[in-house]
């Protein structure tokens, strides 16, 4: 899908392009390619003189492979954007190409973005730009606002993680944690920990991208100050993710502690039962020896009921004692 965005009366307008002829009718400041076809890439190269690298969305982590400037003046930035999906949270690699100095190409002053799937941050920026005149002035502003929206989207996601952790905390601290509930809680904690880690990694990547824009001296004074504000927002988000990691670890330890308590209760019951059965076992062992016992001879036919009653009493007395001490609770 090939979408272009033009600026009119301070607002951003979107057009979906389906042919090279349509592309030549507009003067966009932003060209967005979502899962572009070979034909759409050919249109971009033919009209703008821009070749989209085959490895544009590779998972490189080296800064030299993700933030660099070509000999023809093109700036290349590869950054990750968060998708906080409930079923499968993930990050999407987006490649940006921006030409600000080469007057020989029609791509000057146009931001190109290439990605494999729709990004929530892109939708958020498009909605804001349509409703707020003057929000965006040029291609650099588009890129900067995307990173700003990414930080805000991550902040909203962190708030959602905190709300969900509060629900988990209420369940855990209620004190009545069964093994089944503990399993559910551990699963929820693991999901929130994974999402929190993705947010922190995403913010680290955004910080690197914004820092590269500041170092490249492509921003004017107002945009430079806006970039500094984005970095300050990211620093505050880092502190919040650290707080959530501590909360997650506390809930994890508390849940595991309740699981251990439940297991100890079972082990305690078995231990008490084995101790309570020791006296009957001792009595059975004594009277089971091949010997003559005077008391049994005196009892005659009542010897057998006597032994059984003695064994039952020897088991009940310890159980009564354990119950009185509260060891069976």
XYZ file of C-alpha atoms in Angstrom, residues 11-12 125-135:
13
model
C -3.448 20.177 7.854
C -2.198 16.807 6.709
C -0.290 11.139 14.129
C -2.556 11.188 11.062
C -5.595 11.769 13.263
C -3.923 14.598 15.176
C -2.573 16.269 12.052
C -6.044 16.350 10.511
C -7.586 17.895 13.616
C -4.843 20.317 14.651
C -3.842 22.887 12.008
C -0.211 23.909 12.143
C 0.915 20.786 13.976
